[in-house]
PDB file of C-alpha atoms in Angstrom:
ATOM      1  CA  UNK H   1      13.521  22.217   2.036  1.00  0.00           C
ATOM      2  CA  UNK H   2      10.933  23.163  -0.653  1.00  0.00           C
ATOM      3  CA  UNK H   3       8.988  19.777   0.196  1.00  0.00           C
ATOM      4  CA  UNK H   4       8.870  20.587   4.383  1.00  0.00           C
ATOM      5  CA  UNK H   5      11.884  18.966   5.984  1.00  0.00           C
ATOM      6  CA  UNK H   6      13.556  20.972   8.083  1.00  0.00           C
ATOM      7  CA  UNK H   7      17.113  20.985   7.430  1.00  0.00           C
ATOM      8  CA  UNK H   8      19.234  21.254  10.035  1.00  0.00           C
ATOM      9  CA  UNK H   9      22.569  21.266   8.534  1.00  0.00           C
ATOM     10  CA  UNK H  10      24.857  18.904   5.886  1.00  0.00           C
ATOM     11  CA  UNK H  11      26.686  16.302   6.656  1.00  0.00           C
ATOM     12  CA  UNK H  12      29.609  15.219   4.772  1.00  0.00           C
ATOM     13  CA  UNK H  13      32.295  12.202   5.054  1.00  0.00           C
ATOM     14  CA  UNK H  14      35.812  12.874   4.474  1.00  0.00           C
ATOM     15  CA  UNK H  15      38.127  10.571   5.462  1.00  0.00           C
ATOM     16  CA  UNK H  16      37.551   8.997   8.662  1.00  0.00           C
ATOM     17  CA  UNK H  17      36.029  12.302   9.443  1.00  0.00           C
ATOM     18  CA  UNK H  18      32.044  13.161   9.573  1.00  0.00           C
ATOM     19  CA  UNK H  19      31.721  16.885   9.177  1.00  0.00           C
ATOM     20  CA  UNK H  20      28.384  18.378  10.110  1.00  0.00           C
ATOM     21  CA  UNK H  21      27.963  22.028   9.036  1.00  0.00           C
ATOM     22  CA  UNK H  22      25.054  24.415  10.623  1.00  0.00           C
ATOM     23  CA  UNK H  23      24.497  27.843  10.512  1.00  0.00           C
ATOM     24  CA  UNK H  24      23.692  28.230  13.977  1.00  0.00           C
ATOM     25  CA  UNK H  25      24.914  26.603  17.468  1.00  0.00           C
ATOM     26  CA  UNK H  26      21.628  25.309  17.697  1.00  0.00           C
ATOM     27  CA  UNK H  27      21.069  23.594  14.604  1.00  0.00           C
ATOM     28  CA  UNK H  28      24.681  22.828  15.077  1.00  0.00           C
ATOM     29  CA  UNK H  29      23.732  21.129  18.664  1.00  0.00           C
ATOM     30  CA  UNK H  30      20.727  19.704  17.076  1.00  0.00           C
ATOM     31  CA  UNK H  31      22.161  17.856  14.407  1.00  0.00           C
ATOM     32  CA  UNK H  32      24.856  16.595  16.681  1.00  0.00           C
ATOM     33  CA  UNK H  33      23.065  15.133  19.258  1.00  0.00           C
ATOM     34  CA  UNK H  34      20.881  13.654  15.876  1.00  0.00           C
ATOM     35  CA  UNK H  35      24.056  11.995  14.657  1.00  0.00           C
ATOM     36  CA  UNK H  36      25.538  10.698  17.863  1.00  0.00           C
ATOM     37  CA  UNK H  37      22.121   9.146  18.805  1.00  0.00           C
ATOM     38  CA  UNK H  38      22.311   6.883  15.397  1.00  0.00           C
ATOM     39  CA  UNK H  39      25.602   6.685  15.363  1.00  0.00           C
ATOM     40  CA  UNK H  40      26.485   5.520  19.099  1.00  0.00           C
ATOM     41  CA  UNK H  41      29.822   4.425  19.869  1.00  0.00           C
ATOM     42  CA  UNK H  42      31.046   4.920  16.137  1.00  0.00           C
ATOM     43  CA  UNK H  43      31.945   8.453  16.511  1.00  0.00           C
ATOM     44  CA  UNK H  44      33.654  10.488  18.948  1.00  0.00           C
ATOM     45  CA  UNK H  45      33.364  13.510  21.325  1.00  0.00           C
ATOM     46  CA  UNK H  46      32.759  16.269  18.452  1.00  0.00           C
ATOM     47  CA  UNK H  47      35.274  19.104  17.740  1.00  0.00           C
ATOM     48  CA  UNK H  48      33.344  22.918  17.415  1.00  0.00           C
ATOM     49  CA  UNK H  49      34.497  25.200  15.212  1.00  0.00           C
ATOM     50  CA  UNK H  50      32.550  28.258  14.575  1.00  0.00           C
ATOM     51  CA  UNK H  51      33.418  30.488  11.845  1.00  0.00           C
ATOM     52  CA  UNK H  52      32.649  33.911  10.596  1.00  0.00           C
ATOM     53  CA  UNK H  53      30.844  34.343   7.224  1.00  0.00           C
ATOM     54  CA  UNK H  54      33.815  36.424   5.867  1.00  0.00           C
ATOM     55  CA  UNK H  55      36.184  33.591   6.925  1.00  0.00           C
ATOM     56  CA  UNK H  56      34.135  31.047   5.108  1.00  0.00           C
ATOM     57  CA  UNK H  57      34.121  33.052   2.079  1.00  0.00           C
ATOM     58  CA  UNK H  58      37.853  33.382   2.115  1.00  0.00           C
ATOM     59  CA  UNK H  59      38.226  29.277   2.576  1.00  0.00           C
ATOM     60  CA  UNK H  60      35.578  28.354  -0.505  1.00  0.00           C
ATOM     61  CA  UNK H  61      37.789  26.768  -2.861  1.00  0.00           C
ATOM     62  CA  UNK H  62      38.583  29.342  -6.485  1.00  0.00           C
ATOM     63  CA  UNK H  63      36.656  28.077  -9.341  1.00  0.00           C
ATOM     64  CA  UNK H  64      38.483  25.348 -11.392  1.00  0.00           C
ATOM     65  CA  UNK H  65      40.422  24.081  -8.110  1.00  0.00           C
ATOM     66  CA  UNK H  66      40.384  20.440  -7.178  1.00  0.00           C
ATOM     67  CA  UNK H  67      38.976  18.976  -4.285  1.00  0.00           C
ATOM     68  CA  UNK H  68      41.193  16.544  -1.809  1.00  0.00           C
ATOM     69  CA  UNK H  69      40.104  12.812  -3.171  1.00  0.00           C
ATOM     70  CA  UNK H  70      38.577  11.006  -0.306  1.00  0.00           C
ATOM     71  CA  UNK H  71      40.194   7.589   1.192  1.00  0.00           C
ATOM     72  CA  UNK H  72      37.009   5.932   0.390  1.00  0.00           C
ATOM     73  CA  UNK H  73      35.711   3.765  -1.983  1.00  0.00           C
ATOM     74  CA  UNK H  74      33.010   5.076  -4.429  1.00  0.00           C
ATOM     75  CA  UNK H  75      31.310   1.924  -4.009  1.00  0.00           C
ATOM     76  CA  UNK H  76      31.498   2.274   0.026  1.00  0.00           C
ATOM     77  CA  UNK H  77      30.181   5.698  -0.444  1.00  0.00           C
ATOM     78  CA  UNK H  78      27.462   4.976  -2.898  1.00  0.00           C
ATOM     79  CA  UNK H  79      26.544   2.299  -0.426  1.00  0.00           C
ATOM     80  CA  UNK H  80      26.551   4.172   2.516  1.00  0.00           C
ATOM     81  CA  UNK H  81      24.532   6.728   1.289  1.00  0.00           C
ATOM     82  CA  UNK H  82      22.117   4.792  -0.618  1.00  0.00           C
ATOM     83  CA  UNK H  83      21.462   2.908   2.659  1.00  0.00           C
ATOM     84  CA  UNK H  84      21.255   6.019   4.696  1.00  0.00           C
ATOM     85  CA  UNK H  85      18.569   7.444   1.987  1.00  0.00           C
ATOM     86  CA  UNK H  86      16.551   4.509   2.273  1.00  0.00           C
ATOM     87  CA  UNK H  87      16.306   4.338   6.249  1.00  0.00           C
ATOM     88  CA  UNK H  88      15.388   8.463   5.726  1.00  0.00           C
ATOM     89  CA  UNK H  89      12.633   8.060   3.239  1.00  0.00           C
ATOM     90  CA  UNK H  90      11.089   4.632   4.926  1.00  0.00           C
ATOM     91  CA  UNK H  91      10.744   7.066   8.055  1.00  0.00           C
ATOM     92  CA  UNK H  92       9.601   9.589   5.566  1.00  0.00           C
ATOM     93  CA  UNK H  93       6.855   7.274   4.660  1.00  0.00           C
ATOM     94  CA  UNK H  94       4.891   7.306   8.203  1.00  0.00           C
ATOM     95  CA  UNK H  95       5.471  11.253   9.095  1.00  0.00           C
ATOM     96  CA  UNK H  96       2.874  14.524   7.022  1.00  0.00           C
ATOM     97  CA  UNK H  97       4.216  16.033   3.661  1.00  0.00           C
ATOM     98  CA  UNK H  98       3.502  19.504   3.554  1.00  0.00           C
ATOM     99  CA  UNK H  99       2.876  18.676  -0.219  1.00  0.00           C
ATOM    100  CA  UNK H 100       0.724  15.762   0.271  1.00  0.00           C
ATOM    101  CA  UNK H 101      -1.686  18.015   2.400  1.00  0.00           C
ATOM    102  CA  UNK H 102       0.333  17.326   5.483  1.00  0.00           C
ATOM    103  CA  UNK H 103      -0.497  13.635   5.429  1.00  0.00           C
ATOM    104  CA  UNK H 104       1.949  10.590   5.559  1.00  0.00           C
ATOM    105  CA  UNK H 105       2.516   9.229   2.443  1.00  0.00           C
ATOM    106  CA  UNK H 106       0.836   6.126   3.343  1.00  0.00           C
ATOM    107  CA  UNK H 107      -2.539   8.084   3.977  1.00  0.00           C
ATOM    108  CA  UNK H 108      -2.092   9.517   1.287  1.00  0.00           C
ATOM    109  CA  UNK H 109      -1.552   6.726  -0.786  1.00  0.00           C
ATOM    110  CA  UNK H 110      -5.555   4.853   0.197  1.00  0.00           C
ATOM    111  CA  UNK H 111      -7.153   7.665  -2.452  1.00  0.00           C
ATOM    112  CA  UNK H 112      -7.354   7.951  -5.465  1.00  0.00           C
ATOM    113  CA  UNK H 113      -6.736  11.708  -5.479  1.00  0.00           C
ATOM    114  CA  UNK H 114      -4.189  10.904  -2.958  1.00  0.00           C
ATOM    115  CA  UNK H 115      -2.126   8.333  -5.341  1.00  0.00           C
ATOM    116  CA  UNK H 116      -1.842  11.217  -7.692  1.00  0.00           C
ATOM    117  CA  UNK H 117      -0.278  13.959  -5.112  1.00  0.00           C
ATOM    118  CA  UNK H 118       1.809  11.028  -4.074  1.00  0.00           C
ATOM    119  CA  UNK H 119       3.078  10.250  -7.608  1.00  0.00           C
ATOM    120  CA  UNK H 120       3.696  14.035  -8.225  1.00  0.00           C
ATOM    121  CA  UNK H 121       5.900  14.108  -4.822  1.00  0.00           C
ATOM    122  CA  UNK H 122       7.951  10.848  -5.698  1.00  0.00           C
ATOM    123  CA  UNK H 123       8.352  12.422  -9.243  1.00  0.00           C
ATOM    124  CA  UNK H 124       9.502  15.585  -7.589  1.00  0.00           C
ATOM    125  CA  UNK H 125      12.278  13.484  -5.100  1.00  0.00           C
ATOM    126  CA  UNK H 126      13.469  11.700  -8.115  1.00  0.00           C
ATOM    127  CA  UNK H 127      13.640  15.020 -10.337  1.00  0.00           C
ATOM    128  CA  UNK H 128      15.605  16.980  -6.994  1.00  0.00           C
ATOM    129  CA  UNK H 129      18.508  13.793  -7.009  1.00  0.00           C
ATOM    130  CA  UNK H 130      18.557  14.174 -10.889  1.00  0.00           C
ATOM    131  CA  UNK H 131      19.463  17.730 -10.681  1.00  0.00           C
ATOM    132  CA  UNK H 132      22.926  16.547  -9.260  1.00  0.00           C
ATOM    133  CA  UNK H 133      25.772  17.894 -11.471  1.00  0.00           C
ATOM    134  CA  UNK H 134      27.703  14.684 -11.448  1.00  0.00           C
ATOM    135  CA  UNK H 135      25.547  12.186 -13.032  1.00  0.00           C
ATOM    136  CA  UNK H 136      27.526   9.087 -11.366  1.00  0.00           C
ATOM    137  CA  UNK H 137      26.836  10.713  -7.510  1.00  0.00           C
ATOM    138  CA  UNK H 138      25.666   8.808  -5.134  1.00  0.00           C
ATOM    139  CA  UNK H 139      22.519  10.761  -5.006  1.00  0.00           C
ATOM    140  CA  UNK H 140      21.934  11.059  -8.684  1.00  0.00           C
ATOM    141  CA  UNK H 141      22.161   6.964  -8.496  1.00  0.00           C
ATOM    142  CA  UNK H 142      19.598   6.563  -5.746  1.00  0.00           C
ATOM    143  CA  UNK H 143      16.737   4.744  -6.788  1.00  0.00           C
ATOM    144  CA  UNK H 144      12.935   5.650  -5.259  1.00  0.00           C
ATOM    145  CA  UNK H 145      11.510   2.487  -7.338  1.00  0.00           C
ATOM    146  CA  UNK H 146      11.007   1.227  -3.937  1.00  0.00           C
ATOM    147  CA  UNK H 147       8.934   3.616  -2.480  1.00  0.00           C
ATOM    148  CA  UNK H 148       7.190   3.341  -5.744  1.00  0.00           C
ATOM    149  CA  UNK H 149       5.686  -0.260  -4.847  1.00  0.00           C
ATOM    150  CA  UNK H 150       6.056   0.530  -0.949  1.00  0.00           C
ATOM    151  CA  UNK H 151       3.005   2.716  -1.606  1.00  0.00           C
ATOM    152  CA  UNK H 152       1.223   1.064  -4.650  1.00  0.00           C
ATOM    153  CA  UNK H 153       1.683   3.662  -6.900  1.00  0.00           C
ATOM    154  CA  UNK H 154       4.436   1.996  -9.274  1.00  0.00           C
ATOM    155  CA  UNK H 155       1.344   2.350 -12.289  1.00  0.00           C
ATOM    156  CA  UNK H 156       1.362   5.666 -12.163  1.00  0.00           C
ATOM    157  CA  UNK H 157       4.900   5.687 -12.838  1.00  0.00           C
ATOM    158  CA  UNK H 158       5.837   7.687 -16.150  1.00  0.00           C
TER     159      UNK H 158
END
């Protein structure tokens, strides 16, 4: 990512089903040991598929063409993802920003010049979850208000 996380892949909930896409068995191995370590007993033995580029390609849904619904509430999703997003970004808060001069947000946070880089980088989360195309998505709905406070920067707010 543009503001230093490394991404390893995405992971997406369909169904009763968590799909966790890499593009590489590493990452891929990565993430999954990352998701069974939080998520314990609540998911299973994973299934591996690895696919071709070209066979990707030829699976991405036309232009136009609908999507499966999901079996799952909005509101569950929202939730879900909202409380994931907060447990991320509370971590976030104690490990270096490559944009904050590789210091934790909380370092950053005790100067003055500091308060202002870490303004500019909650301004620039908020902006990235705006960008969403569906203005009711969960991640366009997250609110960083808390981090705001969290790190005694809420007056510099705009």
């Amino acid at each position: 990512m543009d503001n230093g996380p490394l991404v390893l892949g995405n992971v997406e909930l369909k169904g009763r089903f968590l799909h966790l896409s890499a593009n590489s068995a590493a990452r891929a191995a990565r993430g999954t040991a990352l998701i069974q370590q939080a998520l314990g007993d609540l998911v299973r033995t994973p299934l591996t598929e690895i696919r071709t580029v070209e066979q990707m390609k030829a699976e991405r849904p036309r232009k136009g063409a609908e999507s499966s619904p999901s079996n799952i509430l909005p509101e569950v999703t929202e939730q879900s993802i909202h409380e994931y997003l907060d447990r991320h970004y509370l971590e976030t808060l104690d490990q270096p920003v490559k944009m904050l001069g590789n210091k934790t947000p909380r370092q950053a946070a005790k100067t003055a010049a500091g308060r202002q880089k870490v303004a500019d980088w909650l301004k620039y989360l908020e902006n990235q979850t705006a960008k969403q195309p569906d203005p009711a998505h969960p991640m366009a709905t997250y609110s960083f208000g808390w981090m705001w406070k969290e790190l005694g920067v809420h007056d510099l707010r705009r």
